[in-house]
XYZ file of C-alpha atoms in Angstrom:
691
model
C 0.000 0.000 0.000
C 1.371 3.430 -0.901
C 0.980 6.736 0.944
C 0.962 10.331 -0.251
C 3.601 12.689 1.107
C 4.639 16.304 0.589
C 8.180 16.933 -0.639
C 9.930 20.317 -0.828
C 11.992 20.475 -4.011
C 13.786 23.328 -5.726
C 11.636 24.321 -8.688
C 12.537 26.911 -11.349
C 11.339 30.391 -10.378
C 9.467 30.935 -13.628
C 7.116 28.055 -12.803
C 5.721 29.872 -9.782
C 5.629 26.559 -7.875
C 6.829 27.545 -4.412
C 4.878 25.085 -2.259
C 5.922 21.450 -1.599
C 4.785 18.941 -4.229
C 2.896 15.685 -3.682
C 4.571 12.311 -4.275
C 3.810 8.665 -3.645
C 5.837 6.605 -1.193
C 5.856 2.897 -0.426
C 5.987 3.668 3.314
C 5.420 6.471 5.765
C 8.355 8.857 5.919
C 9.017 11.188 8.822
C 8.963 14.922 8.034
C 12.513 16.148 7.512
C 13.660 12.974 5.728
C 15.846 13.574 2.668
C 14.711 11.832 -0.506
C 15.415 11.751 -4.238
C 12.347 12.321 -6.416
C 11.649 12.837 -10.142
C 10.983 16.411 -11.274
C 10.296 16.704 -14.980
C 13.077 14.765 -16.694
C 15.474 15.110 -13.771
C 15.909 13.393 -10.443
C 16.373 15.928 -7.657
C 16.915 16.006 -3.913
C 13.959 16.934 -1.744
C 12.872 17.088 1.882
C 9.740 15.340 3.158
C 7.651 18.229 4.447
C 5.206 18.357 7.359
C 1.502 18.611 6.571
C -1.062 16.693 4.589
C -0.764 16.546 0.782
C -3.592 17.819 -1.360
C -6.423 15.354 -1.788
C -6.411 14.622 -5.512
C -7.550 11.037 -5.943
C -7.764 11.300 -9.718
C -4.147 12.446 -10.097
C -1.409 9.847 -10.633
C 1.560 10.847 -8.483
C 5.175 10.081 -9.220
C 6.888 7.745 -6.732
C 9.832 8.606 -4.505
C 12.985 7.247 -6.135
C 15.311 6.870 -3.129
C 15.316 7.613 0.584
C 18.367 8.766 2.564
C 17.311 6.766 5.613
C 20.813 6.776 7.121
C 20.501 10.499 7.835
C 18.276 11.323 10.824
C 15.336 13.507 9.745
C 15.724 17.252 10.003
C 13.931 18.582 13.103
C 10.420 19.999 12.776
C 11.722 23.305 14.182
C 14.149 23.501 11.238
C 11.300 22.956 8.790
C 9.304 25.704 10.496
C 12.267 28.091 10.229
C 12.602 27.377 6.500
C 8.853 27.728 5.945
C 8.785 31.081 7.741
C 11.786 32.279 5.706
C 10.143 31.291 2.434
C 6.840 32.955 3.335
C 8.298 36.191 4.700
C 10.872 36.711 1.937
C 8.510 35.525 -0.812
C 10.507 32.537 -2.067
C 9.757 28.873 -2.636
C 9.996 26.496 0.324
C 12.107 24.031 -1.640
C 14.422 26.763 -2.907
C 15.208 27.892 0.637
C 15.462 24.379 2.084
C 17.858 23.046 -0.549
C 19.989 26.199 -0.728
C 20.879 26.066 2.972
C 21.747 22.358 3.054
C 25.295 21.218 2.153
C 25.467 20.785 -1.641
C 27.388 17.533 -1.135
C 24.221 15.900 0.233
C 22.649 16.051 -3.230
C 25.417 13.880 -4.668
C 25.342 11.041 -2.127
C 23.195 7.929 -1.945
C 22.055 6.284 1.286
C 25.101 4.026 1.584
C 27.517 6.900 1.073
C 25.718 9.003 3.687
C 25.869 6.073 6.127
C 29.632 5.751 5.511
C 30.179 9.479 6.112
C 28.255 9.342 9.379
C 30.076 6.203 10.554
C 33.445 7.767 9.715
C 32.470 10.939 11.564
C 31.534 8.971 14.693
C 34.801 7.001 14.554
C 37.050 10.022 14.200
C 35.121 12.532 16.276
C 37.065 13.435 19.436
C 35.289 12.424 22.614
C 34.678 15.103 25.271
C 37.301 15.014 27.983
C 35.802 16.052 31.325
C 39.275 15.904 32.894
C 40.808 18.376 30.417
C 42.516 21.287 32.101
C 40.366 24.393 31.932
C 42.135 27.663 31.101
C 42.092 30.442 33.649
C 39.297 32.860 32.836
C 39.820 36.617 33.152
C 37.959 38.417 35.926
C 34.704 40.035 34.931
C 34.071 43.740 35.147
C 31.032 44.834 37.181
C 29.173 45.616 33.946
C 29.963 42.193 32.465
C 28.781 40.466 35.655
C 25.570 42.490 35.657
C 24.914 41.642 32.005
C 25.434 37.919 32.595
C 23.265 37.929 35.719
C 20.471 39.642 33.813
C 20.858 37.185 30.934
C 20.702 34.239 33.346
C 17.477 35.615 34.821
C 15.981 35.945 31.372
C 16.786 32.339 30.500
C 13.824 31.316 32.608
C 11.554 33.520 30.469
C 10.146 32.470 27.122
C 13.055 32.871 24.695
C 14.199 36.419 25.408
C 16.143 38.560 22.963
C 18.785 40.809 24.509
C 20.798 43.632 22.960
C 24.333 43.761 24.349
C 25.294 47.373 23.631
C 28.965 47.689 24.464
C 31.609 50.147 23.328
C 34.546 48.692 21.405
C 36.948 46.944 23.763
C 34.347 46.566 26.527
C 34.555 42.766 26.591
C 31.500 41.674 24.625
C 33.323 38.515 23.493
C 33.879 37.481 27.119
C 30.135 37.804 27.709
C 29.540 35.563 24.685
C 32.003 33.008 26.076
C 30.407 32.961 29.531
C 26.887 32.738 28.091
C 27.970 29.818 25.868
C 29.603 28.213 28.905
C 26.294 28.310 30.751
C 24.429 26.830 27.771
C 26.944 23.986 27.388
C 26.840 23.252 31.106
C 23.087 22.743 30.745
C 23.672 20.175 27.991
C 22.723 22.550 25.180
C 24.396 23.652 21.938
C 25.396 27.243 21.147
C 25.282 29.019 17.781
C 27.530 32.073 17.276
C 27.150 34.186 14.125
C 29.778 36.624 12.811
C 29.427 38.931 9.782
C 32.640 38.134 7.880
C 34.462 34.936 6.981
C 37.796 36.460 7.991
C 36.523 36.842 11.572
C 35.484 33.188 11.916
C 38.983 31.648 12.435
C 39.846 34.374 14.960
C 36.701 33.777 17.009
C 37.086 30.022 16.607
C 40.551 30.286 18.177
C 39.117 32.228 21.125
C 36.417 29.628 21.724
C 38.810 26.686 21.252
C 41.162 28.203 23.802
C 38.350 28.574 26.323
C 36.389 25.361 25.701
C 39.113 22.743 25.907
C 37.645 19.272 25.394
C 34.536 20.613 23.671
C 33.658 20.144 19.996
C 33.610 23.320 17.887
C 32.830 23.538 14.159
C 32.533 26.419 11.719
C 30.076 26.912 8.856
C 30.721 29.446 6.115
C 31.175 29.673 2.354
C 34.966 29.492 2.600
C 34.883 25.766 3.465
C 35.322 23.027 0.892
C 32.166 20.984 0.140
C 33.560 18.062 2.161
C 34.387 20.282 5.147
C 30.985 21.920 5.064
C 29.202 18.541 4.988
C 31.344 17.210 7.833
C 30.699 20.225 10.055
C 27.006 20.315 9.201
C 26.645 16.617 10.062
C 28.444 17.207 13.377
C 25.914 19.895 14.267
C 22.915 17.902 13.004
C 23.919 14.751 14.896
C 24.531 16.712 18.098
C 28.269 15.960 18.136
C 29.275 19.637 17.938
C 28.763 21.697 21.071
C 29.448 25.037 19.394
C 28.757 26.171 15.841
C 30.469 29.352 14.617
C 29.627 30.778 11.246
C 28.420 33.501 8.942
C 24.802 34.180 7.939
C 24.363 30.706 6.403
C 24.903 29.118 9.828
C 21.564 30.459 11.096
C 20.049 27.450 9.304
C 22.365 24.896 10.956
C 20.371 21.897 12.161
C 21.014 21.741 15.929
C 18.828 19.395 18.017
C 19.874 20.887 21.394
C 19.992 24.600 20.577
C 20.293 26.596 23.805
C 21.833 29.948 22.800
C 22.202 32.142 19.702
C 24.773 34.945 19.606
C 24.838 37.469 16.755
C 28.083 39.449 16.932
C 28.132 42.893 15.254
C 24.418 42.525 14.658
C 24.278 45.801 12.710
C 26.540 44.543 9.932
C 24.988 44.526 6.414
C 26.709 41.191 5.699
C 23.921 39.414 7.583
C 21.546 40.252 4.710
C 21.701 37.839 1.785
C 21.794 39.713 -1.529
C 21.006 36.874 -3.958
C 18.244 34.280 -4.142
C 16.224 34.311 -0.928
C 17.252 37.715 0.422
C 16.955 36.831 4.116
C 18.365 38.622 7.138
C 20.244 36.138 9.333
C 19.924 38.481 12.331
C 16.134 38.651 12.059
C 15.875 34.901 11.466
C 18.057 34.299 14.546
C 15.526 36.249 16.627
C 12.653 34.258 15.130
C 14.463 30.962 15.629
C 15.260 31.767 19.252
C 11.632 32.508 20.023
C 10.463 29.405 18.189
C 12.930 27.030 19.861
C 13.015 28.641 23.313
C 16.664 29.702 23.074
C 17.869 33.115 24.296
C 19.267 35.377 21.566
C 22.118 37.794 22.309
C 22.626 40.606 19.776
C 25.949 42.375 20.315
C 27.197 45.651 18.859
C 28.835 48.959 19.704
C 26.623 50.595 17.066
C 23.326 48.659 16.878
C 21.136 48.995 13.820
C 18.380 51.544 14.293
C 15.787 48.777 13.957
C 17.334 46.844 16.841
C 17.832 50.017 18.890
C 14.178 50.952 18.344
C 12.970 47.532 19.509
C 15.139 47.773 22.619
C 13.702 51.223 23.376
C 10.189 49.812 22.969
C 10.990 47.053 25.472
C 10.738 44.222 22.940
C 14.416 43.472 23.527
C 16.236 43.660 26.835
C 19.146 46.105 26.752
C 22.425 45.129 28.438
C 25.068 47.874 28.544
C 28.856 47.799 28.635
C 29.827 51.469 28.676
C 33.495 51.141 29.712
C 36.527 49.450 28.202
C 38.170 46.552 29.996
C 40.938 47.758 32.299
C 39.495 51.249 32.427
C 41.086 52.255 29.123
C 39.814 55.398 27.420
C 38.240 55.481 23.991
C 40.473 57.099 21.355
C 40.316 60.866 21.017
C 38.765 61.834 17.664
C 40.506 64.591 15.706
C 38.967 66.109 12.586
C 41.243 67.383 9.825
C 39.589 70.139 7.773
C 40.703 69.388 4.212
C 39.549 72.847 3.103
C 42.499 74.385 4.958
C 45.207 72.265 3.332
C 47.425 73.796 0.625
C 46.800 72.672 -2.940
C 49.357 71.813 -5.604
C 48.048 72.584 -9.114
C 44.518 72.518 -7.740
C 44.902 69.048 -6.151
C 44.839 68.527 -2.386
C 47.418 66.169 -0.910
C 46.182 62.681 0.027
C 47.384 62.839 3.630
C 47.400 65.955 5.806
C 50.929 66.814 7.020
C 49.856 66.774 10.706
C 48.460 63.261 10.222
C 51.658 62.050 8.557
C 53.639 63.525 11.451
C 51.402 61.753 13.978
C 51.927 58.398 12.208
C 55.670 59.051 12.089
C 55.615 59.707 15.826
C 53.917 56.345 16.422
C 56.581 54.567 14.368
C 59.303 56.219 16.446
C 57.646 54.933 19.623
C 57.330 51.383 18.267
C 53.528 51.617 18.003
C 51.290 50.756 15.067
C 48.857 52.818 12.987
C 45.889 51.825 10.850
C 44.969 53.893 7.782
C 41.480 53.150 6.513
C 40.254 53.818 2.951
C 37.224 51.907 1.741
C 38.324 51.709 -1.892
C 40.668 49.072 -3.257
C 42.898 49.324 -6.307
C 45.339 52.086 -7.199
C 42.863 54.679 -8.482
C 39.120 54.639 -9.253
C 39.614 55.816 -12.829
C 42.214 56.676 -15.502
C 41.777 60.016 -17.261
C 43.044 61.739 -20.405
C 43.586 65.445 -19.919
C 43.380 66.222 -23.654
C 40.061 64.667 -24.678
C 38.536 63.892 -21.225
C 38.442 60.112 -21.905
C 37.924 58.015 -18.758
C 38.320 54.296 -18.167
C 34.656 53.365 -18.253
C 33.512 49.764 -18.427
C 31.942 48.923 -21.820
C 29.550 46.504 -20.091
C 28.576 48.496 -16.980
C 27.648 52.041 -16.047
C 30.752 52.229 -13.851
C 34.451 53.035 -14.117
C 37.125 50.408 -14.434
C 39.546 50.675 -11.538
C 43.264 51.045 -12.210
C 45.368 48.340 -10.517
C 49.005 49.325 -10.784
C 50.520 46.110 -9.461
C 49.430 44.064 -12.479
C 48.859 47.073 -14.789
C 45.187 46.308 -15.421
C 41.902 48.167 -15.655
C 39.375 46.055 -13.796
C 35.624 46.454 -13.390
C 34.639 45.535 -9.840
C 31.048 44.839 -10.925
C 31.310 42.467 -13.910
C 35.003 41.535 -13.670
C 35.910 42.737 -17.177
C 39.684 43.272 -17.222
C 42.117 44.699 -19.767
C 45.735 45.767 -19.775
C 46.305 49.484 -19.251
C 46.566 51.141 -22.698
C 49.880 52.808 -23.554
C 48.007 55.837 -24.887
C 44.513 57.270 -24.763
C 42.198 55.044 -26.862
C 40.339 58.129 -28.115
C 43.058 60.635 -29.059
C 46.392 58.823 -28.685
C 47.647 61.076 -25.872
C 50.481 59.318 -24.024
C 49.837 61.236 -20.826
C 46.908 59.412 -19.202
C 46.851 59.720 -15.429
C 45.032 58.188 -12.455
C 42.362 60.233 -10.657
C 41.629 59.646 -6.989
C 43.207 56.961 -4.874
C 42.636 53.471 -3.597
C 44.440 51.414 -0.972
C 47.170 50.382 -3.439
C 48.060 54.002 -4.190
C 47.780 55.011 -0.542
C 50.210 52.246 0.411
C 52.675 53.543 -2.198
C 52.361 57.148 -1.015
C 52.840 56.231 2.652
C 55.925 54.183 1.766
C 57.457 57.323 0.270
C 56.650 59.489 3.295
C 57.364 57.317 6.347
C 60.556 55.866 7.774
C 61.846 54.332 10.991
C 64.193 56.162 13.427
C 67.243 54.486 11.846
C 66.307 55.877 8.428
C 65.036 52.651 6.877
C 61.649 52.391 5.181
C 58.620 51.891 7.394
C 57.023 48.459 7.263
C 53.658 48.908 5.559
C 51.107 46.161 4.943
C 47.899 46.312 2.922
C 44.819 44.197 3.590
C 41.973 44.310 1.083
C 40.173 41.951 -1.296
C 43.082 42.114 -3.761
C 45.954 41.443 -1.362
C 44.162 38.562 0.393
C 42.898 36.731 -2.681
C 45.151 33.701 -2.197
C 44.343 31.170 0.506
C 46.213 31.794 3.750
C 47.401 35.318 2.902
C 44.909 37.036 5.197
C 45.915 34.909 8.180
C 49.611 35.517 7.426
C 49.152 39.290 7.193
C 47.071 39.490 10.349
C 49.694 37.384 12.114
C 52.396 39.851 11.067
C 50.351 42.737 12.488
C 49.782 40.953 15.799
C 53.480 40.022 15.993
C 54.536 43.668 15.612
C 56.192 43.149 12.208
C 54.098 45.952 10.661
C 54.340 49.677 11.397
C 51.373 50.898 9.339
C 48.406 48.814 8.197
C 46.468 50.124 5.190
C 43.131 48.522 4.480
C 39.465 48.624 3.586
C 36.604 47.842 5.953
C 38.014 44.292 6.247
C 40.343 45.557 8.994
C 37.936 47.853 10.840
C 35.795 45.357 12.717
C 36.319 42.512 15.121
C 40.128 42.482 15.172
C 41.941 42.884 18.478
C 45.087 44.772 17.478
C 46.922 45.427 20.757
C 49.684 47.682 19.362
C 47.595 50.104 17.292
C 47.294 53.553 18.877
C 46.277 55.611 15.835
C 43.515 55.044 13.286
C 43.036 57.370 10.317
C 40.013 57.561 7.999
C 41.238 59.096 4.746
C 38.123 59.759 2.670
C 34.858 58.973 4.502
C 32.702 61.847 3.189
C 31.181 60.045 0.209
C 28.347 58.585 2.335
C 27.287 61.824 3.991
C 24.960 62.936 1.194
C 24.024 59.598 -0.368
C 20.509 59.017 -1.706
C 20.415 55.851 0.430
C 18.843 56.786 3.761
C 20.918 54.134 5.562
C 24.265 55.505 4.337
C 24.881 57.785 7.374
C 24.099 54.912 9.744
C 26.569 52.637 7.954
C 29.236 55.354 7.901
C 28.882 56.105 11.607
C 29.066 52.404 12.478
C 32.116 51.931 10.251
C 33.981 54.876 11.769
C 33.091 53.832 15.321
C 34.304 50.309 14.586
C 37.494 51.657 13.008
C 38.125 53.912 16.013
C 37.713 50.882 18.239
C 40.849 49.276 16.796
C 42.955 51.923 18.594
C 43.955 51.804 22.242
C 42.714 48.308 23.022
C 45.704 47.908 25.332
C 44.731 49.895 28.440
C 48.357 50.965 28.979
C 48.311 52.815 25.633
C 44.697 53.975 25.649
C 45.402 57.486 26.921
C 47.418 58.399 23.813
C 45.225 56.595 21.276
C 43.631 58.744 18.578
C 41.412 58.582 15.544
C 42.025 61.112 12.763
C 39.264 61.824 10.242
C 40.092 63.764 7.069
C 36.897 65.514 6.000
C 35.646 68.386 3.874
C 32.665 68.793 6.222
C 34.052 69.011 9.775
C 30.873 70.644 11.141
C 28.587 67.800 10.039
C 26.436 66.469 12.957
C 27.649 62.912 12.292
C 31.228 63.914 13.055
C 30.109 65.838 16.139
C 28.549 62.648 17.553
C 31.631 60.660 16.535
C 33.929 62.996 18.465
C 31.917 62.302 21.618
C 31.556 58.569 20.858
C 27.866 59.275 21.399
C 25.893 56.600 19.608
C 22.695 57.412 21.471
C 22.677 61.034 20.265
C 23.356 59.939 16.685
C 20.648 57.251 16.839
C 18.147 59.711 18.274
C 18.748 62.269 15.515
C 18.524 59.598 12.807
C 15.335 58.186 14.356
C 13.671 61.618 14.249
C 14.553 62.043 10.576
C 13.249 58.588 9.708
C 10.025 59.046 11.650
C 9.341 62.320 9.833
C 10.107 60.711 6.458
C 8.171 57.506 7.181
C 11.173 55.221 6.854
C 12.224 52.076 8.792
C 11.848 51.313 11.643
C 8.655 53.400 11.401
C 7.630 51.869 8.065
C 8.160 48.601 6.226
C 9.634 48.283 2.751
C 9.939 45.841 -0.121
C 11.761 46.350 -3.411
C 10.796 44.834 -6.754
C 13.844 44.643 -9.032
C 13.878 43.755 -12.723
C 16.799 43.016 -15.066
C 16.480 43.225 -18.846
C 18.544 43.840 -21.957
C 16.993 47.288 -22.366
C 15.878 50.008 -19.974
C 12.473 50.096 -21.673
C 11.817 46.391 -21.036
C 12.776 46.615 -17.348
C 10.751 49.789 -16.826
C 7.794 48.379 -18.741
C 7.672 45.276 -16.567
C 7.742 47.345 -13.363
C 5.080 49.758 -14.608
C 2.835 46.845 -15.580
C 3.443 45.343 -12.136
C 2.385 48.637 -10.538
C -0.833 48.664 -12.564
C -1.637 45.119 -11.440
C -0.816 46.074 -7.839
C -3.344 48.901 -7.820
C -6.168 46.419 -8.487
C -5.305 43.966 -5.693
C -7.205 43.772 -2.384
C -5.354 45.783 0.268
C -3.624 47.990 -2.302
C -4.791 51.061 -0.374
C -2.553 49.992 2.549
C 0.652 50.217 0.505
C 2.414 52.871 -1.537
C 4.013 51.799 -4.826
C 6.605 54.292 -6.070
C 7.596 54.809 -9.745
C 10.468 52.697 -11.178
C 13.983 54.123 -10.962
C 17.401 52.752 -12.032
C 19.811 51.298 -9.491
C 22.896 53.262 -8.457
C 24.881 51.179 -10.966
C 22.170 50.884 -13.595
C 23.948 48.526 -16.035
C 26.043 45.505 -15.054
C 27.404 43.005 -17.596
C 25.217 44.529 -20.351
C 22.083 44.057 -18.263
C 19.907 47.064 -17.376
C 18.613 47.123 -13.800
C 15.542 48.955 -12.503
C 13.802 48.900 -9.133
C 10.470 49.916 -7.635
C 9.844 50.594 -3.935
C 6.778 49.376 -2.057
C 6.071 50.912 1.352
C 3.537 50.322 4.119
C 3.093 51.435 7.712
C 1.992 47.881 8.596
C 4.210 44.825 8.244
C 1.134 42.571 8.168
C -0.484 44.637 5.403
C 2.726 44.573 3.361
C 3.075 40.797 3.682
C -0.569 40.228 2.779
C -0.168 42.442 -0.287
C 3.044 40.704 -1.411
C 1.488 37.247 -1.103
C -1.288 38.335 -3.516
C 1.092 40.218 -5.828
C 3.665 37.460 -6.354
C 1.477 35.089 -8.468
C 0.504 37.992 -10.743
C 4.179 38.842 -11.280
C 4.888 35.291 -12.454
C 2.000 35.559 -14.930
C 3.093 39.014 -16.027
C 6.562 37.813 -16.976
C 5.136 34.939 -19.020
C 2.843 37.358 -20.879
C 5.713 39.641 -21.908
C 7.292 37.341 -24.506
C 8.169 39.878 -27.180
C 11.957 40.544 -27.299
C 11.470 44.262 -26.610
C 9.349 43.446 -23.519
C 11.143 40.424 -22.079
C 12.822 40.632 -18.648
C 15.724 38.328 -17.844
C 14.863 38.012 -14.169
C 12.975 39.730 -11.398
C 12.999 39.460 -7.624
C 11.305 40.902 -4.563
C 13.578 42.034 -1.745
C 11.744 42.313 1.587
C 13.331 44.706 4.106
C 15.990 45.873 1.611
C 19.187 47.289 3.088
C 20.174 49.520 0.167
C 17.800 51.816 -1.664
């Protein structure tokens, strides 16, 4: 006798089939069981889904091909997390479920899975209760108070707490102690970090503290075999601690007892392709659903999180002082308007700043110079005919990389050798405009030296210099060992790193975000500068002479006034007032419909047609649909990109509207078959981070 079951499979988006499909099975299968089923002419991996299949007695269902019975079923709580993600972010259940599972699982049959699990059990280190525990540092009064409050909340129904602590205040120690309490209760702990390059560093901290405990990491930098091994360890309950990036929020953990989201404000927690989920928001949902406390940590919380804490929906825990009583770095603003100009061009580094860095080198201290632009220069320019190194496939400039003499587009990857002369007029004198980290490194090397007259040791950390495996770890090791005098880098070096010898941080060109059309740009800039400032003076003995220098053309801007006082609350309050007056998050809820096409007319036409359909839907009066506009970089890889904003004062009304709108969008794309009307792809982004 056969039974009907629901199976979540990854279906093509154009089909509009987002719900689990019905199949026939020779036996009952527990929800969460992995299976192989036919889909069209292919055989695909699926997950048996909770719920009753549709009653369609006259329909002949396809049978399940194979069952991965060796793998214990995924927990029901995991299925509920995936289902919520798919519904909220308007994606298919199967698409979300299969995208967050290790890809290697799709390639294995039941026997191979059984062998992997058996091998994992054989080689997995057993917990050693007799292992020597490292000596833990004493807690500050604020850390003790935060942990006591968190322990009290554990008895409540899945609380969410915001740990608001200045840089260097010991937030990581609070994470460690909270995880210690969870493990002592026989639970597992999940710790999320925003960047891959922070995962090994945090993993080392946890491994040092939790001797004899099993710790695994989950992030996109792992090989497929490593990712499957670590995922299985978490799913089988062998791993006590799981550390990872946003993908790890979906780790299957049967004994989940704590979720930590470090640097919760970081934009990296928002997925930008496929199902555009926010790992931070899903962590909060998962904690409530599974009864696990959630700890959100940041020195500069997102305004959404700050607003919820002010409303009392989150508990606020404060760490207002640095460990050891060290002072926060003094912020000094350099007014670029007062600097002398040579042939109309202002020097890259203010002489007082160069002198301050030179002074640090003489004292054997380190400096960090931050410029959030890689490459040598943003553009090459011909002074005779005004030619610039634009990308032929994108509405963006190709960046000049001097080291390999290339012009490289950072959007589509198109790369060419630097021309010997201007392609338009043949002028041999083409010159770089602006500067990136590569050029800044070169300029600093020509200006700085050690007391004995030798060249200063300068290192650069950005996406170009750390492309090869192991280079990032090697460069960070050199900084920690004191083998570097000046570290030049992008935002990769401004967050999470505990550089004990750095006493000066300089932000070279931060003004570009002050007047951006994106309403979140000031918030991101303030957080980035606060995080960068936090790299200085982390050693209490050097804190009194630590400084942050900011080169700016707008020294009287309110953002810099709040930065000088390290006053996040004042900045957040001013931003909240502006957003409330403008009807922006957290006082409103947004979704973005984006369309890509070969022509601007096709993309705009699709969005305008979608707006017309939207106006006829029930509940359309509860949302505002704005006219289509191009993205900041409108063309990428010869594809035109347009977007249309949808706004509502009610999250429920917005979700109800989107659920009715999505099926019409699938139909609309199928109707527009003419070449001049066709869109290549479209997607809805709920709670978009960039506008």
